[in-house]
Amino acid sequence: GESVGLHLPTLSVQEGDNSIINCAYSNSASDYFIWYKQESGKGPQFIIDIRSNMDKRQGQRVTVLLNKTVKHLSLQIAATQPGDSAVYFCAENAAGGSYIPTFGRGTSLIVHP
Amino acid sequence: EAGVTQFPSHSVIEKGQTVTLRCDPISGHDNLYWYRRVMGKEIKFLLHFVKESKQDESGMPNNRFLAERTGGTYSTLKVQPAELEDSGVYFCASSPQTGRNTIYFGEGSWLTVV
């Protein structure tokens, strides 16, 4: 079946650096993508989303890039801070379905002070 | 406004016992979802309620799992009898409408079956 996956399970960065977390998806029918952040002991929290008619969307210190040609999604975090340490999940919603997000395995981001 | 709340936050039970997890969605949210994350793996969809109706329960692992949402408010997820592989964190989420919209997660119920 279709799946959402992540290239790297763990990413370590220094405080102040930019972080890039990648995600590959295989369902060509997906038209809506979401990034969630899960801090230790908490539930996933919405960060940013993007629809398939866009290539890029920016938020506060975060940018999501979508490459539909290669079915790739990335989350860029500028000036990474220790508070950004968490597990990041990408999720996809397929058009024509019930729009229930399908999650990938997650990438653990570790920010070193 | 209160977020999605789940109870209990942590539970340790023996294999063969029964556990019931409860979720209170955000007030006014018709859509309620259950997800599960086993250690180190992806967050997997279990089922989706719209009000009191089960819209999609394709992710329920087997008939040891029973979810209800009587009255379309809070929901319960019962595991009976629990097996070791049921250990993980069970997330509940809610959203105001079906479709491309943000769903809001609770903090999860961490279940350990020993």
mmCIF file with all atom_site columns, C-alpha atoms in Angstrom:
data_model
loop_
_atom_site.group_PDB
_atom_site.id
_atom_site.type_symbol
_atom_site.label_atom_id
_atom_site.label_alt_id
_atom_site.label_comp_id
_atom_site.label_asym_id
_atom_site.label_entity_id
_atom_site.label_seq_id
_atom_site.pdbx_PDB_ins_code
_atom_site.Cartn_x
_atom_site.Cartn_y
_atom_site.Cartn_z
_atom_site.occupancy
_atom_site.B_iso_or_equiv
_atom_site.pdbx_formal_charge
_atom_site.auth_seq_id
_atom_site.auth_comp_id
_atom_site.auth_asym_id
_atom_site.auth_atom_id
_atom_site.pdbx_PDB_model_num
ATOM 1   C CA . GLY A 1 1   ? 0.000   0.000   0.000  1.00 0.00 ? 1   GLY A CA 1
ATOM 2   C CA . GLU A 1 2   ? 0.933   3.645   -0.067 1.00 0.00 ? 2   GLU A CA 1
ATOM 3   C CA . SER A 1 3   ? 3.205   4.889   2.664  1.00 0.00 ? 3   SER A CA 1
ATOM 4   C CA . VAL A 1 4   ? 4.831   7.971   4.022  1.00 0.00 ? 4   VAL A CA 1
ATOM 5   C CA . GLY A 1 5   ? 8.391   7.691   5.185  1.00 0.00 ? 5   GLY A CA 1
ATOM 6   C CA . LEU A 1 6   ? 11.317  9.734   6.369  1.00 0.00 ? 6   LEU A CA 1
ATOM 7   C CA . HIS A 1 7   ? 14.906  9.624   5.137  1.00 0.00 ? 7   HIS A CA 1
ATOM 8   C CA . LEU A 1 8   ? 16.652  10.023  8.493  1.00 0.00 ? 8   LEU A CA 1
ATOM 9   C CA . PRO A 1 9   ? 15.428  8.836   11.877 1.00 0.00 ? 9   PRO A CA 1
ATOM 10  C CA . THR A 1 10  ? 17.698  11.244  13.838 1.00 0.00 ? 10  THR A CA 1
ATOM 11  C CA . LEU A 1 11  ? 19.109  14.660  13.045 1.00 0.00 ? 11  LEU A CA 1
ATOM 12  C CA . SER A 1 12  ? 21.583  16.436  15.324 1.00 0.00 ? 12  SER A CA 1
ATOM 13  C CA . VAL A 1 13  ? 22.309  20.121  14.873 1.00 0.00 ? 13  VAL A CA 1
ATOM 14  C CA . GLN A 1 14  ? 23.989  22.937  16.746 1.00 0.00 ? 14  GLN A CA 1
ATOM 15  C CA . GLU A 1 15  ? 21.924  25.736  18.202 1.00 0.00 ? 15  GLU A CA 1
ATOM 16  C CA . GLY A 1 16  ? 21.629  28.524  15.683 1.00 0.00 ? 16  GLY A CA 1
ATOM 17  C CA . ASP A 1 17  ? 22.078  26.304  12.645 1.00 0.00 ? 17  ASP A CA 1
ATOM 18  C CA . ASN A 1 18  ? 19.342  25.691  10.128 1.00 0.00 ? 18  ASN A CA 1
ATOM 19  C CA . SER A 1 19  ? 17.684  22.267  10.161 1.00 0.00 ? 19  SER A CA 1
ATOM 20  C CA . ILE A 1 20  ? 16.216  20.392  7.235  1.00 0.00 ? 20  ILE A CA 1
ATOM 21  C CA . ILE A 1 21  ? 13.962  17.422  7.820  1.00 0.00 ? 21  ILE A CA 1
ATOM 22  C CA . ASN A 1 22  ? 12.960  15.380  4.806  1.00 0.00 ? 22  ASN A CA 1
ATOM 23  C CA . CYS A 1 23  ? 9.963   13.252  4.008  1.00 0.00 ? 23  CYS A CA 1
ATOM 24  C CA . ALA A 1 24  ? 9.104   11.073  1.023  1.00 0.00 ? 24  ALA A CA 1
ATOM 25  C CA . TYR A 1 25  ? 5.594   10.090  0.113  1.00 0.00 ? 25  TYR A CA 1
ATOM 26  C CA . SER A 1 26  ? 4.391   7.594   -2.428 1.00 0.00 ? 26  SER A CA 1
ATOM 27  C CA . ASN A 1 27  ? 0.678   8.292   -2.785 1.00 0.00 ? 27  ASN A CA 1
ATOM 28  C CA . SER A 1 28  ? 0.365   10.369  -5.932 1.00 0.00 ? 28  SER A CA 1
ATOM 29  C CA . ALA A 1 29  ? -3.218  11.190  -4.929 1.00 0.00 ? 29  ALA A CA 1
ATOM 30  C CA . SER A 1 30  ? -2.058  13.105  -1.843 1.00 0.00 ? 30  SER A CA 1
ATOM 31  C CA . ASP A 1 31  ? -2.868  16.776  -2.131 1.00 0.00 ? 31  ASP A CA 1
ATOM 32  C CA . TYR A 1 32  ? -2.461  18.107  1.381  1.00 0.00 ? 32  TYR A CA 1
ATOM 33  C CA . PHE A 1 33  ? 0.535   17.742  3.661  1.00 0.00 ? 33  PHE A CA 1
ATOM 34  C CA . ILE A 1 34  ? 1.104   18.636  7.276  1.00 0.00 ? 34  ILE A CA 1
ATOM 35  C CA . TRP A 1 35  ? 4.111   18.758  9.563  1.00 0.00 ? 35  TRP A CA 1
ATOM 36  C CA . TYR A 1 36  ? 3.641   17.949  13.218 1.00 0.00 ? 36  TYR A CA 1
ATOM 37  C CA . LYS A 1 37  ? 6.029   18.344  16.127 1.00 0.00 ? 37  LYS A CA 1
ATOM 38  C CA . GLN A 1 38  ? 5.901   15.960  19.051 1.00 0.00 ? 38  GLN A CA 1
ATOM 39  C CA . GLU A 1 39  ? 7.739   16.928  22.190 1.00 0.00 ? 39  GLU A CA 1
ATOM 40  C CA . SER A 1 40  ? 8.568   14.367  24.812 1.00 0.00 ? 40  SER A CA 1
ATOM 41  C CA . GLY A 1 41  ? 5.470   13.304  26.730 1.00 0.00 ? 41  GLY A CA 1
ATOM 42  C CA . LYS A 1 42  ? 3.115   15.328  24.587 1.00 0.00 ? 42  LYS A CA 1
ATOM 43  C CA . GLY A 1 43  ? 0.901   14.773  21.598 1.00 0.00 ? 43  GLY A CA 1
ATOM 44  C CA . PRO A 1 44  ? 1.730   15.920  18.058 1.00 0.00 ? 44  PRO A CA 1
ATOM 45  C CA . GLN A 1 45  ? 1.250   19.635  17.480 1.00 0.00 ? 45  GLN A CA 1
ATOM 46  C CA . PHE A 1 46  ? 0.525   21.239  14.126 1.00 0.00 ? 46  PHE A CA 1
ATOM 47  C CA . ILE A 1 47  ? 3.418   23.252  12.709 1.00 0.00 ? 47  ILE A CA 1
ATOM 48  C CA . ILE A 1 48  ? 2.618   24.071  9.124  1.00 0.00 ? 48  ILE A CA 1
ATOM 49  C CA . ASP A 1 49  ? 0.712   22.683  6.176  1.00 0.00 ? 49  ASP A CA 1
ATOM 50  C CA . ILE A 1 50  ? 0.863   22.948  2.410  1.00 0.00 ? 50  ILE A CA 1
ATOM 51  C CA . ARG A 1 51  ? -1.501  22.096  -0.394 1.00 0.00 ? 51  ARG A CA 1
ATOM 52  C CA . SER A 1 52  ? -0.347  20.430  -3.568 1.00 0.00 ? 52  SER A CA 1
ATOM 53  C CA . ASN A 1 53  ? -0.964  23.539  -5.657 1.00 0.00 ? 53  ASN A CA 1
ATOM 54  C CA . MET A 1 54  ? 1.926   25.197  -3.825 1.00 0.00 ? 54  MET A CA 1
ATOM 55  C CA . ASP A 1 55  ? 5.675   24.543  -3.841 1.00 0.00 ? 55  ASP A CA 1
ATOM 56  C CA . LYS A 1 56  ? 6.612   26.501  -0.778 1.00 0.00 ? 56  LYS A CA 1
ATOM 57  C CA . ARG A 1 57  ? 5.004   27.913  2.309  1.00 0.00 ? 57  ARG A CA 1
ATOM 58  C CA . GLN A 1 58  ? 6.589   29.904  5.079  1.00 0.00 ? 58  GLN A CA 1
ATOM 59  C CA . GLY A 1 59  ? 5.712   30.310  8.693  1.00 0.00 ? 59  GLY A CA 1
ATOM 60  C CA . GLN A 1 60  ? 7.546   31.706  11.654 1.00 0.00 ? 60  GLN A CA 1
ATOM 61  C CA . ARG A 1 61  ? 11.097  30.285  11.360 1.00 0.00 ? 61  ARG A CA 1
ATOM 62  C CA . VAL A 1 62  ? 9.750   27.327  9.400  1.00 0.00 ? 62  VAL A CA 1
ATOM 63  C CA . THR A 1 63  ? 9.421   26.704  5.696  1.00 0.00 ? 63  THR A CA 1
ATOM 64  C CA . VAL A 1 64  ? 7.881   23.717  3.979  1.00 0.00 ? 64  VAL A CA 1
ATOM 65  C CA . LEU A 1 65  ? 8.914   22.793  0.471  1.00 0.00 ? 65  LEU A CA 1
ATOM 66  C CA . LEU A 1 66  ? 6.965   20.419  -1.726 1.00 0.00 ? 66  LEU A CA 1
ATOM 67  C CA . ASN A 1 67  ? 8.384   18.719  -4.798 1.00 0.00 ? 67  ASN A CA 1
ATOM 68  C CA . LYS A 1 68  ? 5.560   16.828  -6.424 1.00 0.00 ? 68  LYS A CA 1
ATOM 69  C CA . THR A 1 69  ? 7.758   15.517  -9.217 1.00 0.00 ? 69  THR A CA 1
ATOM 70  C CA . VAL A 1 70  ? 9.788   13.370  -6.864 1.00 0.00 ? 70  VAL A CA 1
ATOM 71  C CA . LYS A 1 71  ? 7.128   13.177  -4.155 1.00 0.00 ? 71  LYS A CA 1
ATOM 72  C CA . HIS A 1 72  ? 9.310   14.846  -1.558 1.00 0.00 ? 72  HIS A CA 1
ATOM 73  C CA . LEU A 1 73  ? 8.519   17.173  1.287  1.00 0.00 ? 73  LEU A CA 1
ATOM 74  C CA . SER A 1 74  ? 10.915  19.029  3.539  1.00 0.00 ? 74  SER A CA 1
ATOM 75  C CA . LEU A 1 75  ? 10.673  21.132  6.666  1.00 0.00 ? 75  LEU A CA 1
ATOM 76  C CA . GLN A 1 76  ? 13.277  23.800  7.165  1.00 0.00 ? 76  GLN A CA 1
ATOM 77  C CA . ILE A 1 77  ? 13.763  25.348  10.584 1.00 0.00 ? 77  ILE A CA 1
ATOM 78  C CA . ALA A 1 78  ? 15.804  28.522  10.692 1.00 0.00 ? 78  ALA A CA 1
ATOM 79  C CA . ALA A 1 79  ? 18.105  29.342  13.606 1.00 0.00 ? 79  ALA A CA 1
ATOM 80  C CA . THR A 1 80  ? 17.287  26.118  15.413 1.00 0.00 ? 80  THR A CA 1
ATOM 81  C CA . GLN A 1 81  ? 16.805  26.463  19.141 1.00 0.00 ? 81  GLN A CA 1
ATOM 82  C CA . PRO A 1 82  ? 16.968  23.878  21.956 1.00 0.00 ? 82  PRO A CA 1
ATOM 83  C CA . GLY A 1 83  ? 13.195  24.149  22.231 1.00 0.00 ? 83  GLY A CA 1
ATOM 84  C CA . ASP A 1 84  ? 12.930  22.767  18.723 1.00 0.00 ? 84  ASP A CA 1
ATOM 85  C CA . SER A 1 85  ? 14.202  19.395  19.925 1.00 0.00 ? 85  SER A CA 1
ATOM 86  C CA . ALA A 1 86  ? 11.370  16.955  19.254 1.00 0.00 ? 86  ALA A CA 1
ATOM 87  C CA . VAL A 1 87  ? 10.190  14.276  16.872 1.00 0.00 ? 87  VAL A CA 1
ATOM 88  C CA . TYR A 1 88  ? 8.846   15.686  13.630 1.00 0.00 ? 88  TYR A CA 1
ATOM 89  C CA . PHE A 1 89  ? 6.238   13.871  11.592 1.00 0.00 ? 89  PHE A CA 1
ATOM 90  C CA . CYS A 1 90  ? 5.030   14.561  8.126  1.00 0.00 ? 90  CYS A CA 1
ATOM 91  C CA . ALA A 1 91  ? 1.497   13.521  7.284  1.00 0.00 ? 91  ALA A CA 1
ATOM 92  C CA . GLU A 1 92  ? -0.353  13.348  4.009  1.00 0.00 ? 92  GLU A CA 1
ATOM 93  C CA . ASN A 1 93  ? -4.008  13.491  3.080  1.00 0.00 ? 93  ASN A CA 1
ATOM 94  C CA . ALA A 1 94  ? -5.174  11.878  -0.111 1.00 0.00 ? 94  ALA A CA 1
ATOM 95  C CA . ALA A 1 95  ? -7.650  13.640  -2.343 1.00 0.00 ? 95  ALA A CA 1
ATOM 96  C CA . GLY A 1 96  ? -10.912 11.812  -2.808 1.00 0.00 ? 96  GLY A CA 1
ATOM 97  C CA . GLY A 1 97  ? -10.584 10.032  0.485  1.00 0.00 ? 97  GLY A CA 1
ATOM 98  C CA . SER A 1 98  ? -11.690 10.896  3.964  1.00 0.00 ? 98  SER A CA 1
ATOM 99  C CA . TYR A 1 99  ? -8.728  13.223  4.504  1.00 0.00 ? 99  TYR A CA 1
ATOM 100 C CA . ILE A 1 100 ? -7.491  11.263  7.453  1.00 0.00 ? 100 ILE A CA 1
ATOM 101 C CA . PRO A 1 101 ? -3.804  12.106  7.846  1.00 0.00 ? 101 PRO A CA 1
ATOM 102 C CA . THR A 1 102 ? -1.370  9.282   7.237  1.00 0.00 ? 102 THR A CA 1
ATOM 103 C CA . PHE A 1 103 ? 1.832   9.684   9.214  1.00 0.00 ? 103 PHE A CA 1
ATOM 104 C CA . GLY A 1 104 ? 5.426   8.757   8.562  1.00 0.00 ? 104 GLY A CA 1
ATOM 105 C CA . ARG A 1 105 ? 7.784   7.261   11.122 1.00 0.00 ? 105 ARG A CA 1
ATOM 106 C CA . GLY A 1 106 ? 9.172   10.538  12.385 1.00 0.00 ? 106 GLY A CA 1
ATOM 107 C CA . THR A 1 107 ? 12.568  12.204  12.626 1.00 0.00 ? 107 THR A CA 1
ATOM 108 C CA . SER A 1 108 ? 14.068  12.981  15.984 1.00 0.00 ? 108 SER A CA 1
ATOM 109 C CA . LEU A 1 109 ? 15.689  16.418  15.977 1.00 0.00 ? 109 LEU A CA 1
ATOM 110 C CA . ILE A 1 110 ? 18.337  16.973  18.633 1.00 0.00 ? 110 ILE A CA 1
ATOM 111 C CA . VAL A 1 111 ? 19.601  20.508  19.120 1.00 0.00 ? 111 VAL A CA 1
ATOM 112 C CA . HIS A 1 112 ? 22.902  20.901  20.923 1.00 0.00 ? 112 HIS A CA 1
ATOM 113 C CA . PRO A 1 113 ? 23.488  24.176  22.799 1.00 0.00 ? 113 PRO A CA 1
ATOM 114 C CA . GLU B 2 1   ? -10.576 26.716  25.487 1.00 0.00 ? 1   GLU B CA 1
ATOM 115 C CA . ALA B 2 2   ? -9.656  23.215  26.681 1.00 0.00 ? 2   ALA B CA 1
ATOM 116 C CA . GLY B 2 3   ? -7.781  21.010  24.253 1.00 0.00 ? 3   GLY B CA 1
ATOM 117 C CA . VAL B 2 4   ? -8.208  17.321  23.654 1.00 0.00 ? 4   VAL B CA 1
ATOM 118 C CA . THR B 2 5   ? -7.895  15.519  26.958 1.00 0.00 ? 5   THR B CA 1
ATOM 119 C CA . GLN B 2 6   ? -7.094  11.883  27.487 1.00 0.00 ? 6   GLN B CA 1
ATOM 120 C CA . PHE B 2 7   ? -7.276  9.621   30.505 1.00 0.00 ? 7   PHE B CA 1
ATOM 121 C CA . PRO B 2 8   ? -5.359  7.863   31.894 1.00 0.00 ? 8   PRO B CA 1
ATOM 122 C CA . SER B 2 9   ? -2.063  9.408   30.910 1.00 0.00 ? 9   SER B CA 1
ATOM 123 C CA . HIS B 2 10  ? -0.213  6.234   31.814 1.00 0.00 ? 10  HIS B CA 1
ATOM 124 C CA . SER B 2 11  ? -1.372  2.698   32.451 1.00 0.00 ? 11  SER B CA 1
ATOM 125 C CA . VAL B 2 12  ? 0.496   -0.509  33.240 1.00 0.00 ? 12  VAL B CA 1
ATOM 126 C CA . ILE B 2 13  ? -1.546  -3.692  33.040 1.00 0.00 ? 13  ILE B CA 1
ATOM 127 C CA . GLU B 2 14  ? -0.883  -7.388  32.831 1.00 0.00 ? 14  GLU B CA 1
ATOM 128 C CA . LYS B 2 15  ? -1.406  -9.431  29.726 1.00 0.00 ? 15  LYS B CA 1
ATOM 129 C CA . GLY B 2 16  ? -4.992  -10.607 29.592 1.00 0.00 ? 16  GLY B CA 1
ATOM 130 C CA . GLN B 2 17  ? -6.412  -7.688  31.539 1.00 0.00 ? 17  GLN B CA 1
ATOM 131 C CA . THR B 2 18  ? -8.730  -5.030  30.202 1.00 0.00 ? 18  THR B CA 1
ATOM 132 C CA . VAL B 2 19  ? -7.986  -1.346  29.813 1.00 0.00 ? 19  VAL B CA 1
ATOM 133 C CA . THR B 2 20  ? -10.315 1.455   28.815 1.00 0.00 ? 20  THR B CA 1
ATOM 134 C CA . LEU B 2 21  ? -8.923  4.711   27.500 1.00 0.00 ? 21  LEU B CA 1
ATOM 135 C CA . ARG B 2 22  ? -11.019 7.828   27.414 1.00 0.00 ? 22  ARG B CA 1
ATOM 136 C CA . CYS B 2 23  ? -10.858 10.858  25.152 1.00 0.00 ? 23  CYS B CA 1
ATOM 137 C CA . ASP B 2 24  ? -12.670 14.163  25.483 1.00 0.00 ? 24  ASP B CA 1
ATOM 138 C CA . PRO B 2 25  ? -12.402 16.102  22.230 1.00 0.00 ? 25  PRO B CA 1
ATOM 139 C CA . ILE B 2 26  ? -12.428 19.840  21.911 1.00 0.00 ? 26  ILE B CA 1
ATOM 140 C CA . SER B 2 27  ? -15.948 21.075  22.496 1.00 0.00 ? 27  SER B CA 1
ATOM 141 C CA . GLY B 2 28  ? -17.928 21.300  19.280 1.00 0.00 ? 28  GLY B CA 1
ATOM 142 C CA . HIS B 2 29  ? -15.622 19.059  17.275 1.00 0.00 ? 29  HIS B CA 1
ATOM 143 C CA . ASP B 2 30  ? -17.670 16.463  15.449 1.00 0.00 ? 30  ASP B CA 1
ATOM 144 C CA . ASN B 2 31  ? -14.661 14.521  14.232 1.00 0.00 ? 31  ASN B CA 1
ATOM 145 C CA . LEU B 2 32  ? -12.741 12.312  16.620 1.00 0.00 ? 32  LEU B CA 1
ATOM 146 C CA . TYR B 2 33  ? -9.797  10.121  15.719 1.00 0.00 ? 33  TYR B CA 1
ATOM 147 C CA . TRP B 2 34  ? -7.806  7.441   17.479 1.00 0.00 ? 34  TRP B CA 1
ATOM 148 C CA . TYR B 2 35  ? -4.198  6.794   16.554 1.00 0.00 ? 35  TYR B CA 1
ATOM 149 C CA . ARG B 2 36  ? -1.510  4.570   18.040 1.00 0.00 ? 36  ARG B CA 1
ATOM 150 C CA . ARG B 2 37  ? 2.252   4.815   18.058 1.00 0.00 ? 37  ARG B CA 1
ATOM 151 C CA . VAL B 2 38  ? 4.313   1.787   18.953 1.00 0.00 ? 38  VAL B CA 1
ATOM 152 C CA . MET B 2 39  ? 7.837   2.628   20.118 1.00 0.00 ? 39  MET B CA 1
ATOM 153 C CA . GLY B 2 40  ? 9.979   4.044   17.313 1.00 0.00 ? 40  GLY B CA 1
ATOM 154 C CA . LYS B 2 41  ? 7.382   3.519   14.643 1.00 0.00 ? 41  LYS B CA 1
ATOM 155 C CA . GLU B 2 42  ? 4.912   5.665   12.794 1.00 0.00 ? 42  GLU B CA 1
ATOM 156 C CA . ILE B 2 43  ? 1.697   7.034   14.189 1.00 0.00 ? 43  ILE B CA 1
ATOM 157 C CA . LYS B 2 44  ? -0.920  4.674   12.834 1.00 0.00 ? 44  LYS B CA 1
ATOM 158 C CA . PHE B 2 45  ? -4.547  5.484   12.300 1.00 0.00 ? 45  PHE B CA 1
ATOM 159 C CA . LEU B 2 46  ? -7.058  3.340   14.156 1.00 0.00 ? 46  LEU B CA 1
ATOM 160 C CA . LEU B 2 47  ? -10.470 4.845   13.545 1.00 0.00 ? 47  LEU B CA 1
ATOM 161 C CA . HIS B 2 48  ? -12.512 7.951   12.898 1.00 0.00 ? 48  HIS B CA 1
ATOM 162 C CA . PHE B 2 49  ? -15.840 9.039   14.353 1.00 0.00 ? 49  PHE B CA 1
ATOM 163 C CA . VAL B 2 50  ? -18.128 11.677  12.964 1.00 0.00 ? 50  VAL B CA 1
ATOM 164 C CA . LYS B 2 51  ? -20.321 12.498  15.911 1.00 0.00 ? 51  LYS B CA 1
ATOM 165 C CA . GLU B 2 52  ? -21.395 9.113   17.247 1.00 0.00 ? 52  GLU B CA 1
ATOM 166 C CA . SER B 2 53  ? -20.921 7.209   13.994 1.00 0.00 ? 53  SER B CA 1
ATOM 167 C CA . LYS B 2 54  ? -17.849 5.220   13.056 1.00 0.00 ? 54  LYS B CA 1
ATOM 168 C CA . GLN B 2 55  ? -16.808 6.697   9.735  1.00 0.00 ? 55  GLN B CA 1
ATOM 169 C CA . ASP B 2 56  ? -13.729 4.573   9.222  1.00 0.00 ? 56  ASP B CA 1
ATOM 170 C CA . GLU B 2 57  ? -12.395 1.811   11.447 1.00 0.00 ? 57  GLU B CA 1
ATOM 171 C CA . SER B 2 58  ? -10.032 0.277   8.924  1.00 0.00 ? 58  SER B CA 1
ATOM 172 C CA . GLY B 2 59  ? -7.047  0.737   11.222 1.00 0.00 ? 59  GLY B CA 1
ATOM 173 C CA . MET B 2 60  ? -8.354  -1.243  14.160 1.00 0.00 ? 60  MET B CA 1
ATOM 174 C CA . PRO B 2 61  ? -5.899  -4.114  14.617 1.00 0.00 ? 61  PRO B CA 1
ATOM 175 C CA . ASN B 2 62  ? -8.368  -6.834  15.647 1.00 0.00 ? 62  ASN B CA 1
ATOM 176 C CA . ASN B 2 63  ? -11.554 -7.518  17.556 1.00 0.00 ? 63  ASN B CA 1
ATOM 177 C CA . ARG B 2 64  ? -9.839  -7.072  20.908 1.00 0.00 ? 64  ARG B CA 1
ATOM 178 C CA . PHE B 2 65  ? -10.194 -3.340  20.324 1.00 0.00 ? 65  PHE B CA 1
ATOM 179 C CA . LEU B 2 66  ? -13.570 -1.667  20.752 1.00 0.00 ? 66  LEU B CA 1
ATOM 180 C CA . ALA B 2 67  ? -14.190 2.033   20.356 1.00 0.00 ? 67  ALA B CA 1
ATOM 181 C CA . GLU B 2 68  ? -17.369 3.856   21.234 1.00 0.00 ? 68  GLU B CA 1
ATOM 182 C CA . ARG B 2 69  ? -18.603 7.413   21.170 1.00 0.00 ? 69  ARG B CA 1
ATOM 183 C CA . THR B 2 70  ? -22.033 7.378   22.693 1.00 0.00 ? 70  THR B CA 1
ATOM 184 C CA . GLY B 2 71  ? -23.841 10.684  22.302 1.00 0.00 ? 71  GLY B CA 1
ATOM 185 C CA . GLY B 2 72  ? -21.162 12.011  20.037 1.00 0.00 ? 72  GLY B CA 1
ATOM 186 C CA . THR B 2 73  ? -19.149 13.594  22.817 1.00 0.00 ? 73  THR B CA 1
ATOM 187 C CA . TYR B 2 74  ? -16.360 11.703  24.540 1.00 0.00 ? 74  TYR B CA 1
ATOM 188 C CA . SER B 2 75  ? -14.994 8.415   23.239 1.00 0.00 ? 75  SER B CA 1
ATOM 189 C CA . THR B 2 76  ? -13.613 5.299   24.839 1.00 0.00 ? 76  THR B CA 1
ATOM 190 C CA . LEU B 2 77  ? -11.208 2.738   23.446 1.00 0.00 ? 77  LEU B CA 1
ATOM 191 C CA . LYS B 2 78  ? -11.259 -0.599  25.198 1.00 0.00 ? 78  LYS B CA 1
ATOM 192 C CA . VAL B 2 79  ? -8.621  -3.278  24.790 1.00 0.00 ? 79  VAL B CA 1
ATOM 193 C CA . GLN B 2 80  ? -9.778  -6.675  25.977 1.00 0.00 ? 80  GLN B CA 1
ATOM 194 C CA . PRO B 2 81  ? -7.850  -8.854  26.579 1.00 0.00 ? 81  PRO B CA 1
ATOM 195 C CA . ALA B 2 82  ? -4.634  -6.886  26.306 1.00 0.00 ? 82  ALA B CA 1
ATOM 196 C CA . GLU B 2 83  ? -1.581  -8.438  24.678 1.00 0.00 ? 83  GLU B CA 1
ATOM 197 C CA . LEU B 2 84  ? 2.076   -7.435  24.939 1.00 0.00 ? 84  LEU B CA 1
ATOM 198 C CA . GLU B 2 85  ? 2.090   -5.987  21.414 1.00 0.00 ? 85  GLU B CA 1
ATOM 199 C CA . ASP B 2 86  ? -0.647  -3.545  22.386 1.00 0.00 ? 86  ASP B CA 1
ATOM 200 C CA . SER B 2 87  ? 1.894   -1.492  24.328 1.00 0.00 ? 87  SER B CA 1
ATOM 201 C CA . GLY B 2 88  ? 2.367   1.981   22.950 1.00 0.00 ? 88  GLY B CA 1
ATOM 202 C CA . VAL B 2 89  ? 0.902   5.414   23.129 1.00 0.00 ? 89  VAL B CA 1
ATOM 203 C CA . TYR B 2 90  ? -2.683  5.934   22.060 1.00 0.00 ? 90  TYR B CA 1
ATOM 204 C CA . PHE B 2 91  ? -3.456  9.370   20.737 1.00 0.00 ? 91  PHE B CA 1
ATOM 205 C CA . CYS B 2 92  ? -6.852  10.872  20.365 1.00 0.00 ? 92  CYS B CA 1
ATOM 206 C CA . ALA B 2 93  ? -7.435  13.828  18.083 1.00 0.00 ? 93  ALA B CA 1
ATOM 207 C CA . SER B 2 94  ? -10.370 15.942  17.040 1.00 0.00 ? 94  SER B CA 1
ATOM 208 C CA . SER B 2 95  ? -11.273 18.395  14.325 1.00 0.00 ? 95  SER B CA 1
ATOM 209 C CA . PRO B 2 96  ? -14.273 20.607  13.688 1.00 0.00 ? 96  PRO B CA 1
ATOM 210 C CA . GLN B 2 97  ? -15.012 19.269  10.221 1.00 0.00 ? 97  GLN B CA 1
ATOM 211 C CA . THR B 2 98  ? -14.042 16.539  7.835  1.00 0.00 ? 98  THR B CA 1
ATOM 212 C CA . GLY B 2 99  ? -11.642 17.419  5.075  1.00 0.00 ? 99  GLY B CA 1
ATOM 213 C CA . ARG B 2 100 ? -8.389  19.295  4.738  1.00 0.00 ? 100 ARG B CA 1
ATOM 214 C CA . ASN B 2 101 ? -8.169  20.798  8.149  1.00 0.00 ? 101 ASN B CA 1
ATOM 215 C CA . THR B 2 102 ? -5.949  20.664  11.156 1.00 0.00 ? 102 THR B CA 1
ATOM 216 C CA . ILE B 2 103 ? -6.615  17.950  13.656 1.00 0.00 ? 103 ILE B CA 1
ATOM 217 C CA . TYR B 2 104 ? -5.699  18.606  17.266 1.00 0.00 ? 104 TYR B CA 1
ATOM 218 C CA . PHE B 2 105 ? -4.081  15.898  19.324 1.00 0.00 ? 105 PHE B CA 1
ATOM 219 C CA . GLY B 2 106 ? -4.290  15.062  22.965 1.00 0.00 ? 106 GLY B CA 1
ATOM 220 C CA . GLU B 2 107 ? -1.203  14.219  24.959 1.00 0.00 ? 107 GLU B CA 1
ATOM 221 C CA . GLY B 2 108 ? -1.771  10.507  24.624 1.00 0.00 ? 108 GLY B CA 1
ATOM 222 C CA . SER B 2 109 ? -2.423  7.562   26.879 1.00 0.00 ? 109 SER B CA 1
ATOM 223 C CA . TRP B 2 110 ? 0.773   5.572   27.385 1.00 0.00 ? 110 TRP B CA 1
ATOM 224 C CA . LEU B 2 111 ? -0.078  1.885   27.735 1.00 0.00 ? 111 LEU B CA 1
ATOM 225 C CA . THR B 2 112 ? 2.345   -0.760  28.902 1.00 0.00 ? 112 THR B CA 1
ATOM 226 C CA . VAL B 2 113 ? 1.264   -4.391  28.890 1.00 0.00 ? 113 VAL B CA 1
ATOM 227 C CA . VAL B 2 114 ? 3.506   -6.677  30.944 1.00 0.00 ? 114 VAL B CA 1
#
